[in-house]
PDB file of C-alpha atoms in Angstrom:
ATOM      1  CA  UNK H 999      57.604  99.602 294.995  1.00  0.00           C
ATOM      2  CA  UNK H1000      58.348 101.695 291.833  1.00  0.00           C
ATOM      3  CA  UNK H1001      55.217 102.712 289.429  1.00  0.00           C
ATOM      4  CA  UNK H1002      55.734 101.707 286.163  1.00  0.00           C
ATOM      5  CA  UNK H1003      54.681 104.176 282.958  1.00  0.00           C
ATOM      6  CA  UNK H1004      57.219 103.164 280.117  1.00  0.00           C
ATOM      7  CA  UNK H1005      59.154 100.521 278.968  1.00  0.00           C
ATOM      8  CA  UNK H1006      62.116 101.081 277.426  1.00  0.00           C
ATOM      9  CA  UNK H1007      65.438  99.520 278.190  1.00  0.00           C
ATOM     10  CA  UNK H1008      69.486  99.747 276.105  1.00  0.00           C
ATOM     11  CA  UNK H1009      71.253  96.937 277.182  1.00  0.00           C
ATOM     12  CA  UNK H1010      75.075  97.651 276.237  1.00  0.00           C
ATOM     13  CA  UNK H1011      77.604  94.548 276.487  1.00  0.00           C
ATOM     14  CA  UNK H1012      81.447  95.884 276.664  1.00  0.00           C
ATOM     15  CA  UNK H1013      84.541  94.198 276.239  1.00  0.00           C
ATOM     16  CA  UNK H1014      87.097  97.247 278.179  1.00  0.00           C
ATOM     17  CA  UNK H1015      85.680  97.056 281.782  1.00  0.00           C
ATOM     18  CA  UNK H1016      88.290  95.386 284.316  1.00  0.00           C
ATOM     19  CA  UNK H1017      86.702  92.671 286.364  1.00  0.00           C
ATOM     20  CA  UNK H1018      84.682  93.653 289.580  1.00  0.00           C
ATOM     21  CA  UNK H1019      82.246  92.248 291.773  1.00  0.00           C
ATOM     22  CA  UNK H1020      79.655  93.942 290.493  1.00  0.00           C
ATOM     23  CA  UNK H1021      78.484  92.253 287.089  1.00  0.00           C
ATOM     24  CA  UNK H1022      76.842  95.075 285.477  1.00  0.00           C
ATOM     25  CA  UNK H1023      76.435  98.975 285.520  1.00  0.00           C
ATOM     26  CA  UNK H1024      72.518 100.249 286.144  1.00  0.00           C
ATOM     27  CA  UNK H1025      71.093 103.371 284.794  1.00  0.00           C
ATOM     28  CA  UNK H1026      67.767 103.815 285.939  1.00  0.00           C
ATOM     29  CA  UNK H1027      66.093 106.961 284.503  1.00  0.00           C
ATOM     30  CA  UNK H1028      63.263 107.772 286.647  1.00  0.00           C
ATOM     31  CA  UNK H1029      60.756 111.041 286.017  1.00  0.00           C
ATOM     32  CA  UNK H1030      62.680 113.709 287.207  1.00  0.00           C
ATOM     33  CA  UNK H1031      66.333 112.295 288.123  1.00  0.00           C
ATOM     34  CA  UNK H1032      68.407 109.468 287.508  1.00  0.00           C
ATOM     35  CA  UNK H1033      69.461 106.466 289.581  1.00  0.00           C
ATOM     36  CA  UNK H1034      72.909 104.791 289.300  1.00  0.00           C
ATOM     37  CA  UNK H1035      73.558 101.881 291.136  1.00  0.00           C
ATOM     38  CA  UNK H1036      75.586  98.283 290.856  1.00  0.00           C
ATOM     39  CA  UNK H1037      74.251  94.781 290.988  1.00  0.00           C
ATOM     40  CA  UNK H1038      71.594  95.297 293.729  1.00  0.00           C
ATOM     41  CA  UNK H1039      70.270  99.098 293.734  1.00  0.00           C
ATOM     42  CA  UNK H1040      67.407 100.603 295.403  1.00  0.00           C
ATOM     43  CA  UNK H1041      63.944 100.809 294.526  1.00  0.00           C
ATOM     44  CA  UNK H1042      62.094 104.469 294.287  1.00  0.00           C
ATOM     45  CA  UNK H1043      59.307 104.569 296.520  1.00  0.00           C
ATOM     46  CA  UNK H1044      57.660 107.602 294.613  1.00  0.00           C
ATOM     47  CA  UNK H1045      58.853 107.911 291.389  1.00  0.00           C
ATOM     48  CA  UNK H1046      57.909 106.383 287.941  1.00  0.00           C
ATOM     49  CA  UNK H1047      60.583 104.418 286.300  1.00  0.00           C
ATOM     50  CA  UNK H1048      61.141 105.286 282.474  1.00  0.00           C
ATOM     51  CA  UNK H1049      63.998 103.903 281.185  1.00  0.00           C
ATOM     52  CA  UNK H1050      66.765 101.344 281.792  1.00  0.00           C
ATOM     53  CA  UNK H1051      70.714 101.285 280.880  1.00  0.00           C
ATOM     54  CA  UNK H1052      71.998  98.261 281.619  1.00  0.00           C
ATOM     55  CA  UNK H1053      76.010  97.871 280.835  1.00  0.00           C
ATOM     56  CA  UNK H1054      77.536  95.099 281.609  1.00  0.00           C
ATOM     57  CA  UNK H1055      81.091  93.584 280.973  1.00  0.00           C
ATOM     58  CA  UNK H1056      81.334  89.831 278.800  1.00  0.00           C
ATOM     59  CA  UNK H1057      81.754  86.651 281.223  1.00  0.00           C
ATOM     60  CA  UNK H1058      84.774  85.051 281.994  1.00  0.00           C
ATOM     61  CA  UNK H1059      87.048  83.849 278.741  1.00  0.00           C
ATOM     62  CA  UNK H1060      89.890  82.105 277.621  1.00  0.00           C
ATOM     63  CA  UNK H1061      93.419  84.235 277.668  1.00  0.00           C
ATOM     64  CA  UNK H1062      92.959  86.615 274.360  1.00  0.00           C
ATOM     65  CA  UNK H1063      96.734  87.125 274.230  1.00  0.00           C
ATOM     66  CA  UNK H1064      99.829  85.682 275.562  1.00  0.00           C
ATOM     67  CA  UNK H1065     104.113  86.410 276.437  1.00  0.00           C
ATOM     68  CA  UNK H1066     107.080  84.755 275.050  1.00  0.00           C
ATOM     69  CA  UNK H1067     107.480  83.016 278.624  1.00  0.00           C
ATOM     70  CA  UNK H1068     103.824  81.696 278.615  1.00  0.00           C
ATOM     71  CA  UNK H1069     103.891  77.744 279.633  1.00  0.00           C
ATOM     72  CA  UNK H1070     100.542  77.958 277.692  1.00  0.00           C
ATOM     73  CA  UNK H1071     101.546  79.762 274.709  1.00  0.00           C
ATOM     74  CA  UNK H1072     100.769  76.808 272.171  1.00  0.00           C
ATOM     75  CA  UNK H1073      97.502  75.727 273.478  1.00  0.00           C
ATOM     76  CA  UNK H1074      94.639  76.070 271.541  1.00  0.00           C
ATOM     77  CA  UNK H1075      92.219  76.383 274.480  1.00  0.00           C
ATOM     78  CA  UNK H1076      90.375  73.482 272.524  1.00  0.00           C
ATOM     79  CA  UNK H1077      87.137  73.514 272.508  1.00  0.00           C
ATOM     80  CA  UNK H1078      86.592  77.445 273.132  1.00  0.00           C
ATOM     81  CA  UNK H1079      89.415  78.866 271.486  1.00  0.00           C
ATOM     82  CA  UNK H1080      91.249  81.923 272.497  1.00  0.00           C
ATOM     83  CA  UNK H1081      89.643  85.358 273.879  1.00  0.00           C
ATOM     84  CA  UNK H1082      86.459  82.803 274.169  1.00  0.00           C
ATOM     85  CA  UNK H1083      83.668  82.245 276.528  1.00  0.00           C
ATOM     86  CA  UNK H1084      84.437  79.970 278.820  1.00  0.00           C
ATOM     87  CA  UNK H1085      81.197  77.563 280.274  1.00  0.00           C
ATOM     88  CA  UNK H1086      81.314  79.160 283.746  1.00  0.00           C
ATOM     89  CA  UNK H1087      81.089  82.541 281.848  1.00  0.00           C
ATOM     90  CA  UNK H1088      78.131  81.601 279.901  1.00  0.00           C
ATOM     91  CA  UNK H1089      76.670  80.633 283.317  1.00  0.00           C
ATOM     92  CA  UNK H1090      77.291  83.572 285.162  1.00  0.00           C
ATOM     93  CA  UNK H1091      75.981  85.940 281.600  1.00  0.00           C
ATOM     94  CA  UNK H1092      73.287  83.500 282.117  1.00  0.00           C
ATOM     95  CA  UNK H1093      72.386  84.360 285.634  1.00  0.00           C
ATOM     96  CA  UNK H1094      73.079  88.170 284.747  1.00  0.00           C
ATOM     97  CA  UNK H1095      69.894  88.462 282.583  1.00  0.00           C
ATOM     98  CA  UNK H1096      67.749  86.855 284.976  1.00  0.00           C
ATOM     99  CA  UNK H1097      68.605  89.096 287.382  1.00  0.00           C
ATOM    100  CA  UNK H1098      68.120  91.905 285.335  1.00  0.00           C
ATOM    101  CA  UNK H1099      64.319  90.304 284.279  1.00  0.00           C
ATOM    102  CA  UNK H1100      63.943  89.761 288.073  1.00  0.00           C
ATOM    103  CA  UNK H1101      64.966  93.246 289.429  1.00  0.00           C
ATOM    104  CA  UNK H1102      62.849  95.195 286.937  1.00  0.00           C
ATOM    105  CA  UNK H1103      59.898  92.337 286.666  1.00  0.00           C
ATOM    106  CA  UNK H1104      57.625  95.030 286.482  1.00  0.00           C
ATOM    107  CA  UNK H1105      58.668  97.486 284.206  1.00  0.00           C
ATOM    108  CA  UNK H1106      59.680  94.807 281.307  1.00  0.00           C
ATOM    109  CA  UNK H1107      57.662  93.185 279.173  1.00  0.00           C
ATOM    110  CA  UNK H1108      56.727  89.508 279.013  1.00  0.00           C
ATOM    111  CA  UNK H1109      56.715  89.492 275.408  1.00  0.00           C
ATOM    112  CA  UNK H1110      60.055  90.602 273.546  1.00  0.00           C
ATOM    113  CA  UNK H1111      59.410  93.846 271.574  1.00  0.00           C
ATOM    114  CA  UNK H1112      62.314  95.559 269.191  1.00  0.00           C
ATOM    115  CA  UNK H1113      60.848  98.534 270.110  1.00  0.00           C
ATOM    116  CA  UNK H1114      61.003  98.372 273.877  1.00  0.00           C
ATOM    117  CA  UNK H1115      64.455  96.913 274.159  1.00  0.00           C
ATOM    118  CA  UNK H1116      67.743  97.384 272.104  1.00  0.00           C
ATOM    119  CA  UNK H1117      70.836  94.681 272.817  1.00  0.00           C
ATOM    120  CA  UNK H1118      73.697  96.552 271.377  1.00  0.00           C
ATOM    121  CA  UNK H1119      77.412  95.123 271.779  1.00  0.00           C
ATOM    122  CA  UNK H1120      81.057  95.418 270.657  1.00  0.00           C
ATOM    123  CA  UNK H1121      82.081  93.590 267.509  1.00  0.00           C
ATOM    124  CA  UNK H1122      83.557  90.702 269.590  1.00  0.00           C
ATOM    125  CA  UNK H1123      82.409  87.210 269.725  1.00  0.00           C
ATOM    126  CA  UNK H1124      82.388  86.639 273.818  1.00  0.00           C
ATOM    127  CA  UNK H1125      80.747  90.076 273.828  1.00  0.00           C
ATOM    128  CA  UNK H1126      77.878  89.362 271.397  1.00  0.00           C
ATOM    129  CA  UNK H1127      77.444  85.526 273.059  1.00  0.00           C
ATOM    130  CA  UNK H1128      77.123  87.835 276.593  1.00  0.00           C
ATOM    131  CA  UNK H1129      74.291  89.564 275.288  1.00  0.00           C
ATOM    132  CA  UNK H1130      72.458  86.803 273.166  1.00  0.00           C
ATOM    133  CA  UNK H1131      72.661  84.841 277.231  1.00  0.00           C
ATOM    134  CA  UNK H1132      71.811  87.889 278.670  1.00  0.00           C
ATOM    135  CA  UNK H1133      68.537  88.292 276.175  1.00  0.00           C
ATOM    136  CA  UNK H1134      68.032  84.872 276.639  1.00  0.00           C
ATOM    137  CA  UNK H1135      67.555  84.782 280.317  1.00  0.00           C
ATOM    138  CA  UNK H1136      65.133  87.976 279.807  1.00  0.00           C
ATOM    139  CA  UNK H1137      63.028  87.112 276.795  1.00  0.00           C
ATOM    140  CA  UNK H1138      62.121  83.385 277.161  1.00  0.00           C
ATOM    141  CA  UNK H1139      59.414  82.997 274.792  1.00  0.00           C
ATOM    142  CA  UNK H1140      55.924  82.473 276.231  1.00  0.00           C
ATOM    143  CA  UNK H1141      52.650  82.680 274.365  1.00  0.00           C
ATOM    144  CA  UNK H1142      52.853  83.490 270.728  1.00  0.00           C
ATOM    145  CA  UNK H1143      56.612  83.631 270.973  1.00  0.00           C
ATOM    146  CA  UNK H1144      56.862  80.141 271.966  1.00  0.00           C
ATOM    147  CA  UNK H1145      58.194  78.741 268.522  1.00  0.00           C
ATOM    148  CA  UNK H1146      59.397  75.570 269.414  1.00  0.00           C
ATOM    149  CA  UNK H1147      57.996  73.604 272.197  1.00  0.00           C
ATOM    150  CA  UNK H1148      61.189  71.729 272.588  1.00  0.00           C
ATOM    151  CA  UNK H1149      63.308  75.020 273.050  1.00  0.00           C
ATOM    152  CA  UNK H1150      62.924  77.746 275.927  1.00  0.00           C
ATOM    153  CA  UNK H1151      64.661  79.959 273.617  1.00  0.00           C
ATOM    154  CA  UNK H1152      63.881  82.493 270.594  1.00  0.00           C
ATOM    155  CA  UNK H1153      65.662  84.358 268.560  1.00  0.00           C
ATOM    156  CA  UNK H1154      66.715  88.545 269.715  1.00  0.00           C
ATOM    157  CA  UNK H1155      68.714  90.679 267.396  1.00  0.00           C
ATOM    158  CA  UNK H1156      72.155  91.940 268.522  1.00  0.00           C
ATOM    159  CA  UNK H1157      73.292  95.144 267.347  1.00  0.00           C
ATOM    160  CA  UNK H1158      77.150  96.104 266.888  1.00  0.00           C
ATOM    161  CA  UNK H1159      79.263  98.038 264.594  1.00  0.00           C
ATOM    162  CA  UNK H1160      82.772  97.165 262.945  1.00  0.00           C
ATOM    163  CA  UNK H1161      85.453  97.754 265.746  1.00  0.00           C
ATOM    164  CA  UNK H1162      87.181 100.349 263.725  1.00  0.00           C
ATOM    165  CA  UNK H1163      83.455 102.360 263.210  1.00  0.00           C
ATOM    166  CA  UNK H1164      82.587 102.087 267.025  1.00  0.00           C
ATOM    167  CA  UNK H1165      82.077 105.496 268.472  1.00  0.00           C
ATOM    168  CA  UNK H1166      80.058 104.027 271.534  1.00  0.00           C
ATOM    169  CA  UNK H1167      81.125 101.418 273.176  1.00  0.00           C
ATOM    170  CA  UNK H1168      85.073  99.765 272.478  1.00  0.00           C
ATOM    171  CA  UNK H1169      86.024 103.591 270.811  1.00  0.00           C
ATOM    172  CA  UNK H1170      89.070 102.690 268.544  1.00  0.00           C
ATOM    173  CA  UNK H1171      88.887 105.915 266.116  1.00  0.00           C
ATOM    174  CA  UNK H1172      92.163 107.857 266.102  1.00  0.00           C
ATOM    175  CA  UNK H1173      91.315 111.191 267.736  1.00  0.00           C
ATOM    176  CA  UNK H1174      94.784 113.322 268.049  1.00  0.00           C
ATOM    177  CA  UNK H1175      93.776 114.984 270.415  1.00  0.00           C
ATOM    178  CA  UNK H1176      92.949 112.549 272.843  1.00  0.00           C
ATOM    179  CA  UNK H1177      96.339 111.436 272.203  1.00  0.00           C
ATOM    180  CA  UNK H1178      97.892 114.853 272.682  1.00  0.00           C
ATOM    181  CA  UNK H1179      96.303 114.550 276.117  1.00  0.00           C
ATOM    182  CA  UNK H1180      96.709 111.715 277.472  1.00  0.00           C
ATOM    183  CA  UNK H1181     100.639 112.461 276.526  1.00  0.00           C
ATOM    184  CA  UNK H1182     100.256 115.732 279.090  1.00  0.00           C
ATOM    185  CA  UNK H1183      98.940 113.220 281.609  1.00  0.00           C
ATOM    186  CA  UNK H1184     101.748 110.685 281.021  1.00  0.00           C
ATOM    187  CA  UNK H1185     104.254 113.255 281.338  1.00  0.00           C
ATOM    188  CA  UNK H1186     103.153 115.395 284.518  1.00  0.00           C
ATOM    189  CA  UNK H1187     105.272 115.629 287.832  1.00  0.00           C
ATOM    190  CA  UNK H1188     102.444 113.954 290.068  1.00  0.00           C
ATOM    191  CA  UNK H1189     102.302 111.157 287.378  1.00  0.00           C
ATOM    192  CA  UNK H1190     105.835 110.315 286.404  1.00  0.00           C
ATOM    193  CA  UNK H1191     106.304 109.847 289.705  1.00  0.00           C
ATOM    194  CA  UNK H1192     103.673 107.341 290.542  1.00  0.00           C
ATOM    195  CA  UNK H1193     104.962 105.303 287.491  1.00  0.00           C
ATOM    196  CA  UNK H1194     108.637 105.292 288.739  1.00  0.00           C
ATOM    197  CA  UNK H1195     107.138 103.685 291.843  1.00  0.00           C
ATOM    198  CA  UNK H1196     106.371 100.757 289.559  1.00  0.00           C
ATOM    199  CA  UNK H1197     109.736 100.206 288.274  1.00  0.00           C
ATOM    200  CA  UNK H1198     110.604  97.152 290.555  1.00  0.00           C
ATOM    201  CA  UNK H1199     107.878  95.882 289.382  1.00  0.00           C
ATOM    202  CA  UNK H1200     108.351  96.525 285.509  1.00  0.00           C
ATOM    203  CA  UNK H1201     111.954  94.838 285.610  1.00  0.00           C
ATOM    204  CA  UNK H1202     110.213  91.442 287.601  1.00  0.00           C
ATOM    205  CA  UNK H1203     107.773  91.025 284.844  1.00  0.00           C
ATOM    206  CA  UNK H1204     110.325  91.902 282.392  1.00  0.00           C
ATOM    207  CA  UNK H1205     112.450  89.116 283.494  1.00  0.00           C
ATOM    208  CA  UNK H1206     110.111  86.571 283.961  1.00  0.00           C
ATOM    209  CA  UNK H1207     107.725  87.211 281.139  1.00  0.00           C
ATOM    210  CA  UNK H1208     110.134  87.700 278.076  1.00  0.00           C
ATOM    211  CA  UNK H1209     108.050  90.817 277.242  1.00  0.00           C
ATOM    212  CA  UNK H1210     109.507  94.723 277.914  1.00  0.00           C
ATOM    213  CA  UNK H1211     107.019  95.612 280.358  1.00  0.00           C
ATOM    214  CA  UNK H1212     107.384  99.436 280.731  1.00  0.00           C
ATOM    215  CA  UNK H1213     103.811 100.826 281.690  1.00  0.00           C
ATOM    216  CA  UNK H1214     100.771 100.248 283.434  1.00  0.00           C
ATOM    217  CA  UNK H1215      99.085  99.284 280.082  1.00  0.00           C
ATOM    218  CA  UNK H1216     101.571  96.030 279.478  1.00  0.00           C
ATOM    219  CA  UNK H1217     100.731  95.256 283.034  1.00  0.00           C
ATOM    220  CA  UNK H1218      96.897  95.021 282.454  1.00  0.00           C
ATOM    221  CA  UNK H1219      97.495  92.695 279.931  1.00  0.00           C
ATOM    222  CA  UNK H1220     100.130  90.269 282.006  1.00  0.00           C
ATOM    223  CA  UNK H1221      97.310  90.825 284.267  1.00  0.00           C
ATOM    224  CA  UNK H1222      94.379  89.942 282.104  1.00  0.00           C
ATOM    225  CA  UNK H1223      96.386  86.641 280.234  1.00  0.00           C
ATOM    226  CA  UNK H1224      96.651  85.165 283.829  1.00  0.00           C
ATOM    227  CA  UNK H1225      93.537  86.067 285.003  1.00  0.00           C
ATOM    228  CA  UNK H1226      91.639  84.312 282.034  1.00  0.00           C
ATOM    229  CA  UNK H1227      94.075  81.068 282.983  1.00  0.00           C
ATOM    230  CA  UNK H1228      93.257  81.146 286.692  1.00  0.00           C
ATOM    231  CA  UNK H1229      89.643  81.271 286.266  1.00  0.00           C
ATOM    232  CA  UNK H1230      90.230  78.696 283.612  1.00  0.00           C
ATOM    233  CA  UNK H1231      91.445  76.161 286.315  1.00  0.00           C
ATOM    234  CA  UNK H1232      95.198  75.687 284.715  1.00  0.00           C
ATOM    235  CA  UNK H1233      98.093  75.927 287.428  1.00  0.00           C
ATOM    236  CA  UNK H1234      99.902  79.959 286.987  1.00  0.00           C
ATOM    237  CA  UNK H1235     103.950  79.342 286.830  1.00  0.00           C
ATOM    238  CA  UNK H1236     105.595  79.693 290.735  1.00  0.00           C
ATOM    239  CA  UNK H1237     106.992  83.639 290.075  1.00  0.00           C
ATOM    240  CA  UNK H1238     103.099  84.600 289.700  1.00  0.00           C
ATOM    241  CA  UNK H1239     102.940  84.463 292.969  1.00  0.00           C
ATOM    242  CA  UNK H1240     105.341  87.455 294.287  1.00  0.00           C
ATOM    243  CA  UNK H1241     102.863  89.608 292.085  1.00  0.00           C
ATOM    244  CA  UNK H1242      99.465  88.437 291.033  1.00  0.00           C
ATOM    245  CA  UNK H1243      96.456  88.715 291.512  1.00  0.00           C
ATOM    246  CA  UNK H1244      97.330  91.774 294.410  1.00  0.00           C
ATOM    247  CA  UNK H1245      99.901  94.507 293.138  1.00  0.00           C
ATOM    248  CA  UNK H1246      99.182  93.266 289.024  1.00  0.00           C
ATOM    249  CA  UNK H1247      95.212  94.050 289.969  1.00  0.00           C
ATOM    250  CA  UNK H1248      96.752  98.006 291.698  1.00  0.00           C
ATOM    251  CA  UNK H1249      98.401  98.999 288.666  1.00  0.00           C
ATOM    252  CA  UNK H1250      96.146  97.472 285.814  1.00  0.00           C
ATOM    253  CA  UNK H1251      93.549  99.562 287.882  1.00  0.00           C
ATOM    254  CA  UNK H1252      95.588 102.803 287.398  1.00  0.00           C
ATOM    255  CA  UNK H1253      96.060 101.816 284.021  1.00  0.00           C
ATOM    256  CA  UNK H1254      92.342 102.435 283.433  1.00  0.00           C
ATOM    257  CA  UNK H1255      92.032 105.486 285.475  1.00  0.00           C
ATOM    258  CA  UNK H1256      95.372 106.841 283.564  1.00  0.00           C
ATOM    259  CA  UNK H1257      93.325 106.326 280.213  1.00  0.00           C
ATOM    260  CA  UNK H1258      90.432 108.753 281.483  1.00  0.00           C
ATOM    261  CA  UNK H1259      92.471 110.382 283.840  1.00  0.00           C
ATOM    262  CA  UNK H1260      90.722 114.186 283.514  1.00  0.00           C
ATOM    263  CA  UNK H1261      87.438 115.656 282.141  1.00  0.00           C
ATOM    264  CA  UNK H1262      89.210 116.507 278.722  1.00  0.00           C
ATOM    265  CA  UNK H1263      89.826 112.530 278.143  1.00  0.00           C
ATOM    266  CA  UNK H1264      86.790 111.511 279.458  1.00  0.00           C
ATOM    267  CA  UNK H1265      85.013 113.620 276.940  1.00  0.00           C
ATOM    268  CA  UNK H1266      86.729 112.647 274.283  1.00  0.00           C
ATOM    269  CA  UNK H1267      86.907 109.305 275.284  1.00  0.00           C
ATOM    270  CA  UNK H1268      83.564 108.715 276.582  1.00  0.00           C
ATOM    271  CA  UNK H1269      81.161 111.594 275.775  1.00  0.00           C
ATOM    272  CA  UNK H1270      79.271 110.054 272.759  1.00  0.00           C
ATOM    273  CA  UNK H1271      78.139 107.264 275.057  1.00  0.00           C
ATOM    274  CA  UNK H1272      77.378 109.958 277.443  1.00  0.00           C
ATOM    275  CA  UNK H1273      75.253 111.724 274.812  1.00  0.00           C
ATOM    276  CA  UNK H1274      73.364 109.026 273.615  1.00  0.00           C
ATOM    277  CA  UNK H1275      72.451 108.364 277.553  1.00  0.00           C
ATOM    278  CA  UNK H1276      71.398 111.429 277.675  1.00  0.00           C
ATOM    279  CA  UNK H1277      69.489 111.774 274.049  1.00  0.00           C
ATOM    280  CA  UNK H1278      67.064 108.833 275.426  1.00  0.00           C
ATOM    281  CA  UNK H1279      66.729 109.955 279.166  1.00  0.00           C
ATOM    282  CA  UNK H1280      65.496 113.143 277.521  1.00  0.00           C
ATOM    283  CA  UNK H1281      62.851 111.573 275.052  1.00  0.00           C
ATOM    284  CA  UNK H1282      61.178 110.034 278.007  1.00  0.00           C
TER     285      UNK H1282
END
């Protein structure tokens, strides 16, 4: 088992994160290293635990965006909405926080405490549902939190910031020279000729879409519009299945990696998430 000293946990909910089997990120900050593991992780033998990052991707959701060709581009995914949570991804958010209350049972408190725990998420409403069910499964109110005897539930603040102020999480600030970059990238030997390897491809969506698909970003989101309506339960049209969920999945994949595709876009990219990491590992 792990000794416990202090309790102090950021719980970050993201909406960027491609879908993997492994429902959340762990940071575990322990006295003199730090731990990074997926959904199950290891337990220190020797070491006392400090500090928890837990970030995590929002559950499952209705298609956020559509194409021309889209059999379901007039429904109003009634009663959710588009780009919402779905019931099966409230579930599974759900289950997410009482994993996370289970796995670290002894380093969190019973009682919720602002000061011990921070739930801070992208201006997004199936990211901020994520992390109310996420605090939800953690915090049930016992003692003199329990407000309501009719309702296993109480109230936990979650922090965001207008999309077009984020610096942490869903970074939308212009930065030109992330941009000047990521155009290098886009336009090297080794890369240009991965993408003309994709050009098949490009032309079948084209054609059956209605959209110009010409990089591995318009892929991800072909990719993410049928994803949402598989796991929704509604029947994808017949020429999905030449492509998806197997070579859409490959190159929505690169399209990630393409976006943080050296150290110089990481850190632009990334680093003040990085540094704010860091900042609280070191105040420990």
């Amino acid at each position: 088992m792990y000794a416990v000293k202090s309790n102090n946990v950021l719980v970050l909910c993201v909406s960027v994160l491609i879908s993997s089997t492994c429902p959340a990120v762990v940071v575990a900050m322990y006295n003199d290293y730090a731990v990074v593991h997926g959904h199950m992780g290891n337990k220190s033998n020797s070491k006392t635990l400090r500090l928890v990052h837990a970030v995590f991707r929002h559950g499952e959701r209705t298609p956020a965006d559509t194409y021309p060709l889209d059999p379901y581009t007039n429904s109003s995914w009634e009663p959710f909405g588009w780009g919402q949570l779905t019931n099966n991804g409230k579930r599974k958010q759900y289950e997410l926080g009482k994993f996370i209350r289970k796995r670290y049972s002894g380093f969190l408190d019973v009682l919720y405490s602002s000061k011990k725990v921070t739930f801070r998420s992208t201006d997004v409403d199936r990211t901020k549902m994520s992390a109310q069910l996420v605090a939800s499964a953690m915090y049930k109110p016992v003692g003199v939190q329990k407000w309501n005897k009719y309702l296993d539930w109480q109230p936990i603040p979650i922090h965001s910031e207008p999309l077009n102020d984020d610096r942490l999480l869903l970074v939308r600030i212009d930065c030109p020279k992330y941009h000047e970059e990521r155009q290098k990238v886009m336009s090297s030997a080794e890369v240009v000729e991965e993408l003309n390897t994709y050009s098949d491809l490009y032309g079948y969506l084209s054609n059956h879409t209605g959209l110009a698909i010409e990089d591995p970003d318009d892929v991800q989101s072909i990719y993410s519009t049928l994803k949402a309506e598989a796991d929704y339960g509604v029947a994808l049209p017949s020429w999905t299945s030449k492509v998806y969920p197997t070579k859409l999945a490959k190159v929505t994949s690169r399209s990630f990696i393409l976006n943080a595709y050296n150290n110089e876009m990481k850190k632009l990219k990334g680093d003040f998430l990085r540094s704010v990491i860091k900042t609280n590992t070191g105040k420990q």
